Coordinates of C-alpha atoms and ligand atoms in Angstrom, one line a residue:
X12 CA -18.4 11.2 5.9
X13 CA -16.6 14.0 4.4
X14 CA -13.6 12.0 3.6
X15 CA -16.0 9.1 2.2
X16 CA -17.8 11.7 -0.2
X17 CA -14.8 13.5 -1.4
X18 CA -14.6 11.5 -4.6
X19 CA -17.1 12.8 -6.9
X20 CA -18.0 9.3 -8.3
X21 CA -18.8 8.1 -4.9
X22 CA -21.3 10.9 -4.4
X23 CA -22.7 9.9 -8.0
X24 CA -22.9 6.2 -6.9
X25 CA -24.7 7.4 -3.6
X26 CA -27.3 9.5 -5.5
X27 CA -28.0 6.6 -8.1
X28 CA -28.2 3.8 -5.6
X29 CA -29.9 5.9 -2.8
X30 CA -32.6 7.3 -5.3
X31 CA -33.6 3.7 -6.4
X32 CA -33.5 2.3 -2.9
X33 CA -35.7 5.3 -1.6
X34 CA -38.3 4.5 -4.5
X35 CA -38.3 1.1 -3.7
X36 CA -38.8 1.5 0.0
X37 CA -41.5 4.1 -0.5
X38 CA -43.4 1.7 -2.9
X39 CA -46.3 0.9 -0.5
X40 CA -47.2 4.7 -0.1
X41 CA -46.5 6.0 -3.5
X42 CA -49.6 6.5 -5.6
X43 CA -48.8 3.8 -7.9
X44 CA -51.3 1.3 -9.8
X45 CA -51.6 -2.3 -8.7
X46 CA -48.4 -3.8 -10.5
X47 CA -50.3 -7.0 -11.3
X48 CA -53.5 -5.4 -12.7
X49 CA -53.9 -6.6 -16.2
X50 CA -55.8 -4.5 -18.6
X51 CA -55.8 -6.2 -22.1
X52 CA -57.3 -3.1 -23.7
X53 CA -54.3 -1.0 -22.7
X54 CA -51.7 -3.3 -23.9
X55 CA -48.1 -2.0 -24.9
X56 CA -48.8 1.6 -24.6
X57 CA -45.8 3.8 -25.1
X58 CA -44.2 5.8 -22.4
X59 CA -46.0 9.0 -21.6
X60 CA -49.5 7.7 -22.6
X61 CA -52.4 8.9 -20.7
X62 CA -52.2 7.7 -17.1
X63 CA -49.1 5.4 -17.7
X64 CA -46.0 7.6 -17.2
X65 CA -43.7 4.6 -18.6
X66 CA -46.3 2.8 -20.7
X67 CA -47.6 -0.7 -20.2
X68 CA -46.3 -4.2 -20.9
X69 CA -47.9 -7.1 -22.9
X70 CA -50.7 -7.6 -20.3
X71 CA -51.4 -3.9 -20.1
X72 CA -49.8 -3.7 -16.7
X73 CA -48.4 -0.3 -15.6
X74 CA -44.5 -0.5 -16.1
X75 CA -43.7 2.1 -13.6
X76 CA -45.5 0.4 -10.7
X77 CA -44.0 -2.9 -11.9
X78 CA -40.6 -1.4 -12.0
X79 CA -40.8 0.0 -8.6
X80 CA -42.2 -3.1 -7.0
X81 CA -39.9 -5.3 -9.0
X82 CA -36.7 -3.3 -7.8
X83 CA -37.9 -3.8 -4.3
X84 CA -38.2 -7.6 -4.9
X85 CA -34.7 -7.6 -6.6
X86 CA -33.0 -5.5 -4.0
X87 CA -34.4 -7.5 -1.2
X88 CA -33.4 -10.9 -2.5
X89 CA -29.9 -9.7 -3.4
X90 CA -29.4 -8.0 0.1
X91 CA -30.7 -11.0 1.8
X92 CA -28.4 -13.4 -0.4
X93 CA -25.5 -11.1 0.3
X94 CA -26.0 -11.1 3.9
X95 CA -26.4 -14.9 4.1
X96 CA -23.1 -15.5 1.9
X97 CA -21.4 -12.9 3.8
X98 CA -22.1 -14.3 7.3
X99 CA -21.6 -18.0 6.5
X100 CA -18.6 -17.3 4.2
X101 CA -16.9 -15.0 6.7
X102 CA -17.4 -17.5 9.4
X103 CA -15.9 -20.2 7.6
X104 CA -13.0 -17.9 6.5
X105 CA -12.4 -16.6 10.0
X106 CA -12.4 -20.1 11.6
X107 CA -10.2 -21.5 9.0
X108 CA -7.7 -18.6 9.1
X109 CA -7.6 -18.5 12.9
X110 CA -7.6 -22.0 13.9
X111 CA -5.7 -23.3 11.1
X112 CA -4.7 -27.1 11.2
X113 CA -7.5 -29.6 10.5
X114 CA -10.2 -27.0 10.8
X115 CA -8.7 -25.1 7.9
X116 CA -8.3 -28.2 5.8
X117 CA -11.8 -29.5 6.3
X118 CA -13.5 -26.0 5.7
X119 CA -11.4 -25.2 2.7
X120 CA -11.7 -28.5 1.0
X121 CA -15.4 -28.0 1.3
X122 CA -15.2 -24.4 -0.3
X123 CA -13.0 -26.0 -2.9
X124 CA -15.6 -28.7 -3.8
X125 CA -18.2 -25.7 -4.2
X126 CA -15.8 -23.8 -6.2
X127 CA -15.1 -26.7 -8.5
X128 CA -18.4 -26.2 -10.3
X129 CA -18.9 -23.3 -12.6
X130 CA -20.5 -20.6 -10.8
X131 CA -23.9 -20.1 -12.6
X132 CA -24.3 -23.8 -13.6
X133 CA -24.1 -24.6 -9.8
X134 CA -26.8 -21.9 -9.0
X135 CA -28.9 -23.5 -11.9
X136 CA -28.4 -26.9 -10.4
X137 CA -29.6 -26.0 -7.0
X138 CA -32.6 -24.2 -8.4
X139 CA -33.2 -27.3 -10.5
X140 CA -33.2 -29.4 -7.3
X141 CA -35.0 -27.1 -5.1
X142 CA -37.7 -26.1 -7.8
X143 CA -38.2 -22.7 -9.2
X144 CA -39.2 -19.8 -7.1
X145 CA -37.7 -16.7 -5.5
X146 CA -36.7 -18.1 -2.2
X147 CA -34.8 -20.9 -3.9
X148 CA -33.2 -18.5 -6.3
X149 CA -32.1 -16.7 -3.2
X150 CA -30.6 -19.9 -1.6
X151 CA -29.0 -20.8 -4.7
X152 CA -27.0 -17.5 -5.3
X153 CA -26.1 -17.3 -1.5
X154 CA -24.6 -20.7 -1.6
X155 CA -22.5 -20.0 -4.9
X156 CA -21.1 -16.7 -3.2
X157 CA -20.1 -18.4 0.0
X158 CA -16.6 -19.5 -1.4
X159 CA -15.8 -15.8 -2.5
X160 CA -16.1 -14.7 1.1
X161 CA -14.6 -17.7 2.7
X162 CA -11.4 -17.2 0.6
X163 CA -10.9 -13.5 0.9
X164 CA -11.8 -13.5 4.7
X165 CA -9.5 -16.6 5.3
X166 CA -6.5 -14.9 3.7
X167 CA -6.8 -11.7 5.8
X168 CA -7.6 -13.7 8.9
X169 CA -4.3 -15.9 8.3
X170 CA -2.2 -12.6 8.2
X171 CA -3.7 -11.1 11.2
X172 CA -3.7 -14.3 13.3
X173 CA 0.1 -14.4 12.8
X174 CA 0.5 -10.8 14.2
X175 CA 2.2 -10.4 17.6
X176 CA -0.7 -9.1 19.3
X177 CA -2.8 -12.3 18.5
X178 CA 0.1 -14.6 19.4
X179 CA 0.5 -12.5 22.8
X180 CA -3.2 -13.0 23.5
X181 CA -2.8 -16.8 22.8
X182 CA 0.3 -17.0 25.1
X183 CA -1.4 -14.9 27.6
X184 CA -4.2 -17.5 27.9
X185 CA -7.1 -15.2 26.6
X186 CA -10.1 -17.5 25.5
X187 CA -9.6 -18.3 21.8
X188 CA -13.1 -17.3 20.8
X189 CA -12.7 -13.8 22.4
X190 CA -9.4 -13.5 20.6
X191 CA -11.1 -14.5 17.5
X192 CA -14.0 -12.0 17.8
X193 CA -12.4 -9.2 19.6
X194 CA -8.9 -9.4 18.1
X195 CA -9.0 -10.8 14.7
X196 CA -12.6 -9.9 13.5
X197 CA -12.2 -6.2 13.8
X198 CA -9.3 -6.3 11.6
X199 CA -11.1 -8.4 9.0
X200 CA -14.2 -6.4 9.0
X201 CA -13.1 -4.0 6.2
X202 CA -12.5 -6.9 3.8
X203 CA -15.9 -8.0 4.5
X204 CA -17.6 -4.8 3.9
X205 CA -15.7 -4.2 0.7
X206 CA -16.4 -7.9 -0.5
X207 CA -20.2 -7.2 0.4
X208 CA -20.4 -4.0 -1.6
X209 CA -19.1 -5.7 -4.6
X210 CA -21.2 -8.8 -4.2
X211 CA -24.3 -6.9 -4.0
X212 CA -24.0 -5.8 -7.6
X213 CA -23.4 -9.3 -8.7
X214 CA -26.3 -10.6 -6.7
X215 CA -28.6 -8.3 -8.5
X216 CA -27.3 -9.5 -11.7
X217 CA -27.6 -13.1 -10.7
X218 CA -31.2 -12.8 -9.4
X219 CA -32.1 -11.2 -12.6
X220 CA -30.4 -13.9 -14.4
X221 CA -32.3 -16.6 -12.7
X222 CA -35.5 -14.8 -13.1
X223 CA -34.8 -14.2 -16.7
X224 CA -34.5 -17.8 -17.1
X225 CA -38.0 -18.3 -15.5
X226 CA -36.2 -19.9 -12.4
X227 CA -36.7 -16.9 -9.9
X228 CA -39.7 -14.8 -9.5
X229 CA -42.9 -16.6 -10.7
X230 CA -45.8 -14.9 -12.6
X231 CA -47.5 -12.5 -12.0
X232 CA -44.8 -11.3 -9.4
X233 CA -42.5 -8.8 -10.8
X234 CA -38.8 -8.5 -10.6
X235 CA -36.3 -6.9 -12.7
X236 CA -35.1 -10.1 -14.3
X237 CA -38.7 -11.4 -15.0
X238 CA -39.8 -8.1 -16.4
X239 CA -36.6 -8.2 -18.8
X240 CA -37.8 -11.7 -20.0
X241 CA -41.1 -10.4 -20.7
X242 CA -39.8 -7.5 -22.7
X243 CA -37.4 -9.8 -24.8
X244 CA -40.6 -11.0 -26.6
X245 CA -41.4 -7.5 -27.9
X246 CA -38.1 -6.3 -28.0
X247 CA -38.2 -5.2 -31.7
X248 CA -41.5 -3.6 -31.7
X249 CA -42.0 -2.2 -28.3
X250 CA -38.4 -1.8 -27.0
X251 CA -39.3 0.2 -23.9
X252 CA -40.8 -2.9 -22.3
X253 CA -37.5 -4.7 -22.0
X254 CA -35.2 -1.4 -22.1
X255 CA -36.7 0.1 -19.0
X256 CA -35.9 -3.0 -16.5
X257 CA -32.4 -3.1 -18.1
X258 CA -31.7 0.4 -17.6
X259 CA -32.7 0.1 -14.1
X260 CA -30.5 -3.0 -13.5
X261 CA -27.6 -0.9 -15.0
X262 CA -28.1 2.0 -12.9
X263 CA -28.4 0.0 -9.8
X264 CA -25.0 -2.0 -10.6
X265 CA -23.2 1.0 -11.3
X266 CA -24.5 2.9 -8.4
X267 CA -23.3 0.0 -6.1
X268 CA -20.1 -0.4 -7.6
X269 CA -19.1 3.2 -7.5
X270 CA -20.2 3.2 -3.7
X271 CA -17.9 0.0 -3.5
X272 CA -15.0 1.9 -4.8
X273 CA -15.5 4.7 -2.5
X274 CA -15.8 2.4 0.5
X275 CA -12.5 0.8 -0.4
X276 CA -10.7 4.1 -0.6
X277 CA -12.2 5.3 2.7
X278 CA -11.4 1.9 4.6
X279 CA -8.0 1.7 3.2
X280 CA -6.0 4.9 4.1
X281 CA -3.0 3.8 2.0
X282 CA -5.0 4.2 -1.2
X283 CA -5.5 7.8 -0.3
X284 CA -3.9 11.0 -1.5
X285 CA -2.5 10.1 -5.0
X286 CA -2.1 6.4 -4.2
X287 CA -4.2 5.6 -7.2
X288 CA -1.2 6.2 -9.4
X289 CA 2.0 4.3 -8.3
X290 CA 5.0 6.4 -7.5
X291 CA 7.0 7.3 -10.5
X292 CA 10.5 6.5 -11.3
X293 CA 11.9 9.8 -9.8
X294 CA 10.9 12.4 -7.4
X295 CA 9.1 15.1 -9.3
X296 CA 11.0 18.2 -9.1
X297 CA 9.7 21.6 -9.8
X298 CA 12.3 24.3 -9.6
X299 CA 10.9 27.9 -9.3
X300 CA 14.0 29.6 -10.4
X301 CA 17.2 27.9 -11.5
X302 CA 19.4 28.0 -8.4
X303 CA 22.9 27.6 -9.6
X304 CA 25.3 25.7 -7.2
X305 CA 27.4 27.8 -4.9
X306 CA 30.6 28.8 -6.7
X307 CA 32.8 28.3 -3.8
X308 CA 32.0 24.5 -3.9
X309 CA 32.9 24.3 -7.6
X310 CA 35.2 21.3 -7.1
X311 CA 33.0 19.3 -4.8
X312 CA 31.5 15.9 -5.8
X313 CA 28.1 16.5 -4.3
X314 CA 26.6 19.9 -4.1
X315 CA 23.3 20.5 -2.5
X316 CA 21.8 24.0 -2.2
X317 CA 18.5 25.2 -0.6
X318 CA 16.8 22.1 -1.1
X319 CA 13.1 21.9 -0.2
X320 CA 10.9 18.8 -0.1
X321 CA 7.3 19.0 0.3
X322 CA 4.8 16.1 1.0
X323 CA 1.2 15.9 -0.2
X324 CA -0.7 18.6 -2.4
X325 CA -2.0 21.9 -1.7
X326 CA -0.4 25.1 -0.4
X327 CA -1.0 24.5 3.2
X328 CA 1.6 21.5 3.3
X329 CA 4.6 22.2 5.4
X330 CA 7.9 21.2 3.7
X331 CA 9.4 18.2 5.5
X332 CA 13.0 19.6 4.4
X333 CA 13.9 23.2 3.5
X334 CA 16.9 25.2 3.0
X335 CA 19.3 22.4 3.2
X336 CA 22.7 23.1 1.7
X337 CA 25.9 21.1 1.9
X338 CA 28.8 19.8 -0.2
X339 CA 31.1 17.2 -0.2
X340 CA 34.6 16.4 -1.7
X341 CA 36.0 13.0 -2.8
X342 CA 37.3 11.2 0.2
X343 CA 35.1 13.4 2.6
X344 CA 32.5 12.1 5.0
X345 CA 29.5 14.3 6.0
X346 CA 27.5 13.3 9.0
X347 CA 23.8 14.2 9.2
X348 CA 22.4 14.0 12.7
X349 CA 19.1 14.9 14.1
X350 CA 16.2 13.2 16.0
X351 CA 13.8 10.9 14.3
X352 CA 11.4 12.8 11.8
X353 CA 13.8 15.6 11.3
X354 CA 14.2 15.0 7.4
X355 CA 17.4 13.1 7.3
X356 CA 16.2 10.1 5.2
X357 CA 14.2 12.3 3.2
X358 CA 17.3 14.4 2.3
X359 CA 19.4 11.4 1.6
X360 CA 16.9 9.7 -0.6
X361 CA 16.3 13.0 -2.5
X362 CA 20.2 12.9 -3.7
X363 CA 19.1 10.3 -6.3
X364 CA 15.6 11.4 -6.5
X365 CA 14.3 8.5 -4.7
X366 CA 11.6 10.0 -2.5
X367 CA 8.3 8.4 -3.6
X368 CA 6.5 10.8 -5.8
X369 CA 3.5 11.2 -5.2
X370 CA 3.4 12.2 -2.3
X371 CA 6.7 13.7 -2.2
X372 CA 8.0 16.7 -4.4
X373 CA 11.2 18.6 -4.7
X374 CA 10.0 22.2 -4.7
X375 CA 13.2 24.3 -4.7
X376 CA 17.1 24.1 -4.7
X377 CA 19.4 22.3 -6.7
X378 CA 21.4 19.0 -6.4
X379 CA 24.6 18.3 -8.4
X380 CA 26.5 15.0 -8.2
X381 CA 29.6 14.4 -10.1
X382 CA 28.7 17.1 -12.5
X383 CA 25.4 15.8 -13.2
X384 CA 22.4 18.2 -12.5
X385 CA 20.1 15.7 -10.8
X386 CA 16.9 17.7 -10.6
X387 CA 16.8 18.1 -14.4
X388 CA 18.4 14.9 -15.4
X389 CA 16.4 12.3 -17.5
X390 CA 15.3 8.9 -16.2
X391 CA 18.2 7.2 -18.1
X392 CA 20.7 9.4 -16.6
X393 CA 19.3 8.9 -13.3
X394 CA 19.5 5.0 -13.7
X395 CA 23.2 5.5 -14.6
X396 CA 23.5 7.5 -11.4
X397 CA 21.8 5.1 -9.0
X398 CA 23.9 2.2 -7.9
X399 CA 26.8 3.3 -10.2
X400 CA 27.7 6.7 -8.8
X401 CA 25.7 6.7 -5.8
X402 CA 25.4 3.7 -3.6
X403 CA 22.8 3.4 -0.7
X404 CA 23.1 1.4 2.5
X405 CA 19.9 1.4 4.7
X406 CA 19.1 1.1 8.3
X407 CA 17.4 -2.5 8.1
X408 CA 19.6 -4.8 6.0
X409 CA 17.0 -7.4 5.6
X410 CA 14.9 -4.8 3.7
X411 CA 17.7 -4.5 1.2
X412 CA 18.0 -8.1 0.4
X413 CA 15.6 -10.3 -1.3
X414 CA 14.5 -13.1 1.2
X415 CA 14.4 -16.2 -1.3
X416 CA 17.3 -15.4 -3.6
X417 CA 20.8 -16.6 -2.7
X418 CA 23.1 -13.7 -1.7
X419 CA 25.6 -14.4 -4.4
X420 CA 23.0 -14.1 -7.2
X421 CA 21.8 -10.9 -5.6
X422 CA 25.2 -9.4 -5.7
X423 CA 25.7 -10.7 -9.2
X424 CA 22.7 -8.8 -10.2
X425 CA 24.2 -5.7 -8.8
X426 CA 27.4 -6.2 -10.6
X427 CA 25.6 -6.8 -13.8
X428 CA 23.4 -4.0 -13.7
X429 CA 25.9 -1.4 -14.6
X430 CA 28.8 -3.4 -15.9
X431 CA 27.1 -4.7 -18.9
X432 CA 25.1 -7.8 -19.0
X433 CA 27.5 -9.6 -21.0
X434 CA 30.0 -9.9 -18.6
X435 CA 31.3 -13.4 -18.2
X436 CA 29.7 -15.6 -15.5
X437 CA 33.3 -16.5 -13.9
X438 CA 34.2 -12.8 -14.0
X439 CA 31.2 -11.6 -12.3
X440 CA 31.6 -14.5 -9.7
X441 CA 35.1 -13.6 -9.0
X442 CA 33.9 -10.0 -8.4
X443 CA 31.2 -11.0 -6.1
X444 CA 33.5 -13.2 -3.9
X445 CA 35.9 -10.4 -4.0
X446 CA 33.2 -7.9 -2.6
X447 CA 32.1 -10.2 0.0
X448 CA 35.8 -10.8 1.1
X449 CA 36.2 -7.1 1.2
X450 CA 33.4 -6.6 3.7
X451 CA 34.7 -9.2 5.8
X452 CA 32.4 -12.1 5.2
X453 CA 34.2 -15.5 6.0
X454 CA 34.2 -18.1 3.3
X455 CA 32.7 -16.0 0.5
X456 CA 32.4 -19.1 -1.9
X457 CA 30.0 -20.6 0.7
X458 CA 28.2 -17.3 1.5
X459 CA 27.3 -16.9 -2.3
X460 CA 25.1 -19.8 -2.0
X461 CA 23.3 -18.9 1.3
X462 CA 20.1 -17.0 1.8
X463 CA 19.9 -13.7 3.8
X464 CA 18.2 -15.3 6.8
X465 CA 21.1 -17.7 7.2
X466 CA 23.2 -14.7 8.2
X467 CA 23.1 -12.3 11.4
X468 CA 21.9 -8.8 11.2
X469 CA 25.6 -7.5 11.2
X470 CA 26.6 -9.9 8.4
X471 CA 23.6 -8.9 6.3
X472 CA 24.5 -5.3 6.7
X473 CA 28.0 -6.2 5.4
X474 CA 26.4 -7.8 2.4
X475 CA 24.4 -4.7 1.9
X476 CA 27.3 -2.7 2.1
X477 CA 29.1 -4.9 -0.5
X478 CA 26.1 -4.6 -2.7
X479 CA 26.1 -0.8 -2.5
X480 CA 29.9 -1.0 -3.4
X481 CA 29.4 -3.4 -6.4
X482 CA 29.8 -0.7 -9.0
X483 CA 32.4 1.5 -7.2
X484 CA 30.4 4.3 -6.6
X485 CA 31.8 7.6 -5.9
X486 CA 29.3 8.5 -3.4
X487 CA 28.0 6.2 -0.5
X488 CA 25.0 7.2 1.3
X489 CA 24.5 5.3 4.6
X490 CA 21.2 6.0 6.2
X491 CA 21.5 4.9 9.9
X492 CA 23.4 1.7 8.7
X493 CA 24.1 0.6 12.3
X494 CA 20.8 1.6 14.1
X495 CA 19.4 -1.9 14.0
X496 CA 22.6 -3.5 15.2
X497 CA 24.1 -4.0 18.6
X498 CA 26.9 -1.8 19.8
X499 CA 29.8 -4.3 19.1
X500 CA 28.6 -5.0 15.6
X501 CA 28.0 -1.4 15.1
X502 CA 31.6 -0.8 15.8
X503 CA 32.9 -3.2 13.4
X504 CA 30.5 -2.0 10.7
X505 CA 31.7 1.6 11.3
X506 CA 35.4 0.3 11.0
X507 CA 34.5 -1.4 7.8
X508 CA 32.9 1.7 6.3
X509 CA 35.9 4.0 7.5
X510 CA 38.2 1.4 5.8
X511 CA 36.3 1.4 2.4
X512 CA 36.1 5.0 2.5
X513 CA 39.9 5.3 2.8
X514 CA 40.8 2.6 0.4
X515 CA 38.2 3.8 -2.2
X516 CA 38.4 7.6 -1.7
X517 CA 34.5 7.6 -1.5
X518 CA 32.7 10.6 -0.5
X519 CA 30.1 9.4 2.2
X520 CA 27.0 10.6 3.5
X521 CA 26.5 9.3 7.0
X522 CA 23.3 9.6 8.8
X523 CA 22.6 8.8 12.3
X524 CA 20.4 10.3 15.2
X525 CA 23.7 9.4 17.4
X526 CA 26.2 12.3 17.5
X527 CA 28.6 10.0 19.3
X528 CA 28.6 7.7 16.1
X529 CA 28.9 10.5 13.8
X530 CA 32.0 11.9 15.7
X531 CA 33.9 8.7 14.9
X532 CA 33.2 8.6 11.1
X533 CA 32.5 11.9 9.9
X534 CA 34.7 15.0 9.0
X535 CA 32.0 17.4 8.6
X536 CA 28.5 17.5 10.2
X537 CA 25.1 19.0 9.7
X538 CA 22.6 19.0 12.4
X539 CA 18.9 18.9 11.4
X540 CA 15.9 19.7 13.3
X541 CA 12.3 19.8 11.9
X542 CA 13.5 19.8 8.4
X543 CA 16.2 22.6 8.7
X544 CA 19.9 22.6 9.1
X545 CA 20.3 24.3 12.7
X546 CA 24.0 23.9 12.7
X547 CA 27.0 22.9 10.4
X548 CA 30.6 22.7 10.2
X549 CA 33.6 20.6 11.1
X550 CA 32.7 17.8 13.6
X551 CA 35.5 18.6 16.0
X552 CA 34.6 22.4 16.1
X553 CA 30.8 21.7 16.3
X554 CA 31.4 19.2 19.2
X555 CA 33.8 21.7 20.8
X556 CA 31.7 24.8 20.6
X557 CA 28.0 24.0 19.8
X558 CA 26.3 27.2 18.7
X559 CA 22.6 25.8 18.8
X560 CA 20.8 24.7 21.9
X561 CA 19.5 21.6 20.2
X562 CA 23.2 20.5 19.4
X563 CA 24.2 21.1 23.0
X564 CA 21.3 18.7 24.1
X565 CA 22.4 16.3 21.4
X566 CA 26.1 16.4 22.9
X567 CA 24.9 16.2 26.5
X568 CA 23.0 13.1 25.6
X569 CA 26.0 11.0 24.4
X570 CA 26.5 8.6 27.3
X571 CA 29.7 8.6 29.0
X572 CA 31.2 5.8 31.1
X573 CA 31.4 7.0 34.8
X574 CA 28.9 9.9 34.2
X575 CA 25.7 9.8 36.3
X576 CA 22.3 9.4 34.6
X577 CA 21.7 13.1 35.0
X578 CA 24.3 14.1 32.9
X579 CA 23.9 11.4 30.3
X580 CA 20.3 11.8 29.6
X581 CA 20.1 15.4 28.8
X582 CA 17.9 15.1 25.7
X583 CA 14.2 15.2 25.6
X584 CA 13.7 11.6 24.8
X585 CA 12.4 11.9 21.2
X586 CA 15.6 11.6 19.5
X587 CA 17.5 8.9 21.6
X588 CA 14.9 6.4 22.4
X589 CA 13.0 5.9 19.2
X590 CA 16.1 5.4 17.1
X591 CA 15.1 7.5 14.1
X592 CA 13.7 5.8 11.2
Ligands
ADP619 P1 14.4 10.8 9.7 O1 15.1 12.1 10.0 O2 14.1 10.2 10.9 O3 15.1 10.2 8.6 P2 12.5 11.3 7.5 O4 13.4 11.9 6.7 O5 12.1 9.9 7.2 O6 13.0 11.5 9.1 O7 11.2 12.1 7.6 C1 11.0 13.4 7.7 C2 9.6 14.0 7.5 O8 9.2 13.8 6.3 C3 8.9 13.2 8.5 O9 8.6 13.9 9.8 C4 7.4 13.1 7.8 O10 6.7 14.1 8.3 C5 7.9 13.4 6.5 N1 7.6 12.3 5.6 C6 8.5 11.2 5.2 N2 8.0 10.4 4.3 C7 6.7 10.7 4.1 C8 5.6 10.4 3.3 N3 5.8 9.1 2.7 N4 4.5 10.9 3.3 C9 4.4 12.2 4.0 N5 5.3 12.6 4.8 C10 6.4 11.9 4.9
MG620 MG1 15.4 8.0 8.7

């Protein structure tokens, strides 16, 4: 409840809508005049007249009373129509999305037929056939809103039905209907609730619209639309008669929409906490005091000092990374090890200010790469840095590659991004095949035309490495590049990285949760735990003489052939089994 009401606009919506609903519900016990009692002596009195708080209409009826009773009617019709449309539409959408095949075809073609008619004209046609009246207006607006629910629910149901847990239920022989209502339905419910909250507002407008045209509420019954129509006749001389129901409709619809927005934020946690604004192009960096890089690291390519990164707003948020310092010369390889969640990836992303912001912020420290002060660099400087001077290789190669663009094209794009868009096609192609050849992809010409799914995981990782190398970066950041691969492929990718480092004289930041892997590629290592560097130094020395308890456990967890399970499983399982992400 607190979360729901945190947004002030939601509170405003609740107050507006809740107040009107309360009035409408209390209509029978409020001391109101009879809404239909005409009194021709007191026609068109202004608001505030004796005994008539909001004045009277063309037949001398009390506007306040009619407004309250009319709102009651409008709300009841709109709510009933919403419920009917939501029920029928969601059922159609659920069945179409879940059963697919011919059920989907038949149901959705039916929906398409309804959709083929303009919305209001269809409602008018339905009322014309059924005859004017509130009940018929209700049926009409319910029917025309069914497709809206059916379509949005079907989309979500399709996605949910393809999820592994639904397939597991199917294979496991769970009755289909049970899977539908116990498995799929709860996941679709938020979509239905959000759709209902927006539809209710439309429904009020549509009911009012039909009544305004004389097709909904029939005299003498009041509803907001028919009151509006009455007021229109005397709009110029007695504007209050039409304005009051108009304002009432406005407040109702605004209230409902604000509540709908609040509901959406509440039901979809991804929209929370600054997600209203998309992350910026660079991590926001606020430096309390200008920290100059360490003098002793003057000639290093990468210099990071006292880096601190915080997620979320507020003083209470713990930094995800703090006091991280390291430096790296050309040709050197720094290994960063630590269990998953220890801040390795966040540190690596921060090097090119790639941590999403919001929620991430660099709150202290300094980063210098190849002479560029990264934390105070402009967006343009950063663009020149990313890809051109700092290349990234990530854990899952499939995430780095576009699924429906041939590999050659993607590599060409990477080559062109920094090498000037006007490079000749043949020249670019030569470079692309050269890159693929360099990372050991057989038959590069043919590989260029293939799509990522036609390669194995290891090959995709090679292509991702080729892409990172496209602009001959000086620094290569590899974030668990082999974690998603099996051990033999891992070995070959590691060899590839080592060879590339030798040939290009690259500085490399190699991240892994596995000290055994880091031992093979890195010269220096920092061990991270809970966002802090707990140990750093030369790999051989750290391995030979670990100072920190956590490093000792990491070393003990490197499996050795011939060692019994007691020796090789020395770590509390968090780091090894999850395979850091
Ligand atoms: P790893 O060492 O496994 O790569 P990460 O660097 O990805 O770990 O994450 C370090 C910590 O940063 C996590 O424990 C998490 O608390 C925090 N973190 C990472 N991304 C976010 C995010 N988008 N929002 C909030 N916290 C995050
Ligand atoms: Mg990670």
